[in-house]
XYZ file of C-alpha atoms in Angstrom:
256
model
C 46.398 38.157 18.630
C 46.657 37.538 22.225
C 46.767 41.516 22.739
C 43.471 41.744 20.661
C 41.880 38.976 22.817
C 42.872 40.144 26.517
C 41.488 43.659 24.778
C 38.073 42.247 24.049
C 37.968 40.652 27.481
C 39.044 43.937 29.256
C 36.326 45.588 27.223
C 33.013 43.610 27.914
C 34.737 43.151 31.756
C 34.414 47.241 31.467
C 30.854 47.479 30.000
C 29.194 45.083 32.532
C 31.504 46.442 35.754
C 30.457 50.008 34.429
C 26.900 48.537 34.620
C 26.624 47.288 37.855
C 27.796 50.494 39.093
C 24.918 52.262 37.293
C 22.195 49.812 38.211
C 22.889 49.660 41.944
C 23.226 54.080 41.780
C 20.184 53.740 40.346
C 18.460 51.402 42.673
C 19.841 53.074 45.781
C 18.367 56.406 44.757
C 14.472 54.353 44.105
C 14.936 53.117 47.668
C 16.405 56.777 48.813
C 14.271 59.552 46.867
C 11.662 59.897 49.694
C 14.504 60.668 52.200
C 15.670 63.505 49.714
C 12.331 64.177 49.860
C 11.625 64.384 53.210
C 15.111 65.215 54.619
C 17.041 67.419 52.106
C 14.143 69.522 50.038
C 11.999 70.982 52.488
C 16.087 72.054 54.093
C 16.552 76.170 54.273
C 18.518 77.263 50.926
C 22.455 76.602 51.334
C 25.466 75.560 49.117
C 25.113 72.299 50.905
C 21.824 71.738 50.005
C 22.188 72.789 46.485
C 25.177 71.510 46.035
C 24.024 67.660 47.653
C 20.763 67.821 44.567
C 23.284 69.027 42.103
C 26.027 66.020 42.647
C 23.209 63.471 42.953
C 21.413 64.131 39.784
C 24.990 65.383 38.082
C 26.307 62.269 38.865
C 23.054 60.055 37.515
C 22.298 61.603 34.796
C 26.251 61.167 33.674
C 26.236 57.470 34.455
C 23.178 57.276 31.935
C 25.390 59.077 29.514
C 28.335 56.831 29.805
C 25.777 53.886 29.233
C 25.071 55.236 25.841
C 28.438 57.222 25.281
C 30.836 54.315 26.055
C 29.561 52.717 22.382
C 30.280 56.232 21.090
C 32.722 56.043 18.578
C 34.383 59.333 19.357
C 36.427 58.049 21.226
C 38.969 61.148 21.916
C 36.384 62.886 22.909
C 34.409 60.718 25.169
C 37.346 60.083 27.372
C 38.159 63.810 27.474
C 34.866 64.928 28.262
C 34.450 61.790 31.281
C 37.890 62.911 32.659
C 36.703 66.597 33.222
C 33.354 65.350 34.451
C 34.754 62.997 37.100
C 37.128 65.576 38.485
C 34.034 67.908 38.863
C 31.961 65.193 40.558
C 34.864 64.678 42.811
C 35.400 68.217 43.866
C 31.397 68.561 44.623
C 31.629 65.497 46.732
C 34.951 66.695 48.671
C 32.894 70.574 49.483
C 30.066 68.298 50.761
C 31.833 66.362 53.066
C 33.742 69.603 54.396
C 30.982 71.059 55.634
C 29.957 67.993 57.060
C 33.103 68.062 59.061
C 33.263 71.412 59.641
C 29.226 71.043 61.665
C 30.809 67.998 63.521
C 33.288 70.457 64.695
C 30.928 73.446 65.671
C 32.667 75.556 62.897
C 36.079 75.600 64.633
C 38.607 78.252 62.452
C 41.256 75.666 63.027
C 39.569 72.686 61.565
C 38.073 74.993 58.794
C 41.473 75.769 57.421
C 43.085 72.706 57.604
C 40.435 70.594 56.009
C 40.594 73.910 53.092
C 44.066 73.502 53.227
C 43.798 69.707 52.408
C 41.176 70.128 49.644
C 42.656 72.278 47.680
C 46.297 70.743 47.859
C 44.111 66.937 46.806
C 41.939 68.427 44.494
C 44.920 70.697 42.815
C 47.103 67.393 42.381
C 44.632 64.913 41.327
C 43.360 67.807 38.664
C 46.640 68.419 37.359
C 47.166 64.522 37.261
C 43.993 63.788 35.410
C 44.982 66.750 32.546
C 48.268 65.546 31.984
C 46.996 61.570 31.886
C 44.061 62.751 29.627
C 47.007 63.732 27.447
C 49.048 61.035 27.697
C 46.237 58.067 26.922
C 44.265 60.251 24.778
C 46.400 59.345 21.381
C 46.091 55.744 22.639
C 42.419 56.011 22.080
C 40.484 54.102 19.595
C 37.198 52.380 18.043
C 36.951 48.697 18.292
C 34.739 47.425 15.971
C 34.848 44.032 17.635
C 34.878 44.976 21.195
C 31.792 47.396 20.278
C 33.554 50.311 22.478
C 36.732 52.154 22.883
C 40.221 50.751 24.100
C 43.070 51.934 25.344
C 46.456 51.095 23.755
C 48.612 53.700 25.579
C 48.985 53.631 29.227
C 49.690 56.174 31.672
C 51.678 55.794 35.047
C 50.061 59.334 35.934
C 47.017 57.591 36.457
C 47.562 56.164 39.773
C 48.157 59.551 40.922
C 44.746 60.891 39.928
C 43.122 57.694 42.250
C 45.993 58.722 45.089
C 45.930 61.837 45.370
C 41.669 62.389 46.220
C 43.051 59.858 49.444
C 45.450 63.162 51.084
C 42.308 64.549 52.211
C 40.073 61.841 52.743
C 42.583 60.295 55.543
C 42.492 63.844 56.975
C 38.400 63.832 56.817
C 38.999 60.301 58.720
C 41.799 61.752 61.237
C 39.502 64.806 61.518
C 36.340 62.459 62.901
C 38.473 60.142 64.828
C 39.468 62.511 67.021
C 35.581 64.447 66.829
C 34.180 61.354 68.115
C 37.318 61.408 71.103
C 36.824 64.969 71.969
C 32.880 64.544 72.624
C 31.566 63.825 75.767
C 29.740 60.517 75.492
C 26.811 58.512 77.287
C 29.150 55.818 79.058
C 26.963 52.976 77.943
C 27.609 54.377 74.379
C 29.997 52.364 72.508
C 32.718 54.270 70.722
C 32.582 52.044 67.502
C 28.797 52.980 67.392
C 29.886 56.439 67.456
C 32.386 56.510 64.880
C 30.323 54.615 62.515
C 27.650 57.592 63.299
C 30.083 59.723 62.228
C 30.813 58.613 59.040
C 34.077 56.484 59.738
C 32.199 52.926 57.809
C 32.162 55.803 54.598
C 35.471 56.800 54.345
C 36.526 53.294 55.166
C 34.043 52.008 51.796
C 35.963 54.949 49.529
C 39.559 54.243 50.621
C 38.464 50.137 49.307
C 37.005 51.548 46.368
C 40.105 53.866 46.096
C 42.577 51.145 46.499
C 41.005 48.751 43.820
C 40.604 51.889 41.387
C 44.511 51.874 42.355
C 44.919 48.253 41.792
C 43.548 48.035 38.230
C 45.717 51.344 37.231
C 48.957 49.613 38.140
C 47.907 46.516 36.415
C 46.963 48.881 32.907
C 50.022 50.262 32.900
C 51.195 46.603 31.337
C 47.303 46.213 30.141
C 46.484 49.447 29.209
C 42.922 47.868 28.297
C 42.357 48.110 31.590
C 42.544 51.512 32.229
C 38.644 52.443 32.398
C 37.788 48.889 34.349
C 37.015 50.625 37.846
C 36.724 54.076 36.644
C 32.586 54.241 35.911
C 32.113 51.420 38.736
C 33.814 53.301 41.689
C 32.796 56.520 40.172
C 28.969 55.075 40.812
C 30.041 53.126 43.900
C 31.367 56.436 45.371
C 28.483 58.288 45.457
C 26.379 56.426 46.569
C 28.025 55.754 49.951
C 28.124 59.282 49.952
C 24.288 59.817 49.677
C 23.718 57.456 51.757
C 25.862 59.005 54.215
C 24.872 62.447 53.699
C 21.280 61.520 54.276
C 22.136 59.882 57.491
C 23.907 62.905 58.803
C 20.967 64.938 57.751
C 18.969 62.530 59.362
C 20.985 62.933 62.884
C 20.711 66.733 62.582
C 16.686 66.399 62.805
C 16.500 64.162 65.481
């Protein structure tokens, strides 16, 4: 009984986190669409570009999903098909955020390679982490009638691999525009904080908190497997939009 109870807690905690998530995605692209707009559209053709529009709507139009989905009762499925659309999400985002790098460091061969080098190592691992938790938590799934949703009764210690593994290359993104914003020659009445924060150090500092409390929750579900999906549609929402935001201001920067 006291299972079924901290499982009907865990679920509406899940459904209004999830929520949030969507509503303040949602509300930061309303106060952000004339910046596309403006900033991104009228931009010459590119991966970037196309691949910036694709991860923005990608990413909204699966949060509306999930809204609707997570009362799905297919449950098997839903989780399945979430998994492989998160990982996708994540590897647009990471190819963004290269080539964001790779500008701040005037296409240097070096800095190309390692930050390739580091994507495909994090993006390999936390793929094959997510497949093999997908299969491990995926017979744990199953319809609550009284939670309204889908729960989790099998946990998986995989898990906290999928949230650790996406952090391998964003502490080399971080290293990577550390030392940028050392290298440049600056103004002297320029304050280096200013500068880093210019260069996208406040993001990565936003996604390794929303990494570390996607961590949290999976080491707590692996007692309260309930939990598993707490942070997952949250962060997931959380995540990109710091990284629109950010994009935009680094499009922004290039312009003026």
């Amino acid at each position: 009984m006291d299972f079924a109870i901290a499982a009907l807690h865990d679920a509406q905690a899940t459904r209004y986190l999830s929520a949030v998530g969507f509503v303040v995605l949602v509300y930061d692209y309303v106060l952000t669409v004339h910046e596309e707009v403006r900033l991104v559209w009228p931009a010459p053709r590119s991966v970037a570009k196309w691949a910036f529009i694709v991860n923005r709507y990608f990413v909204i139009s699966v949060q509306l999903v999930v809204a609707y989905a997570i009362v799905f009762k297919g449950c098997k499925h839903f989780v399945f098909g979430c998994g492989m659309l998160a990982i996708t999400s994540v590897g647009i985002a990471n190819i963004l955020v290269l080539h964001r790098v790779v500008i701040l460091w005037d296409h240097r061969a070096l800095i190309l390679k390692i930050m390739v080098a580091g994507l495909v190592f994090g993006f390999s691992a936390q793929l094959i982490a997510i497949v093999i938790t997908l299969l491990n938590i995926t017979p744990g799934v199953s319809w609550s009638s009284t939670a309204g949703m889908c729960i989790l009764t099998q946990p998986s210690r995989v898990l906290l691999v999928v949230w650790a593994s996406p952090m391998l290359f964003e502490l080399l993104v971080l290293v990577s525009m550390v030392l940028n914003a050392l290298d440049r020659p600056r103004a002297v009445h320029q304050q280096l904080t200013r500068a880093l924060h210019r260069d996208g150090i406040s993001y990565f500092l936003a996604i390794t908190v929303l990494r570390i409390f996607n961590l949290a929750v999976s080491a707590t579900a692996i007692r309260r497997p309930s939990q598993t999906f707490l942070g997952v549609f949250f962060v997931w929402a959380m995540t990109n939009t710091v990284l629109n935001r950010s994009l935009l201001s680094f499009r922004r920067a290039e312009l003026e």
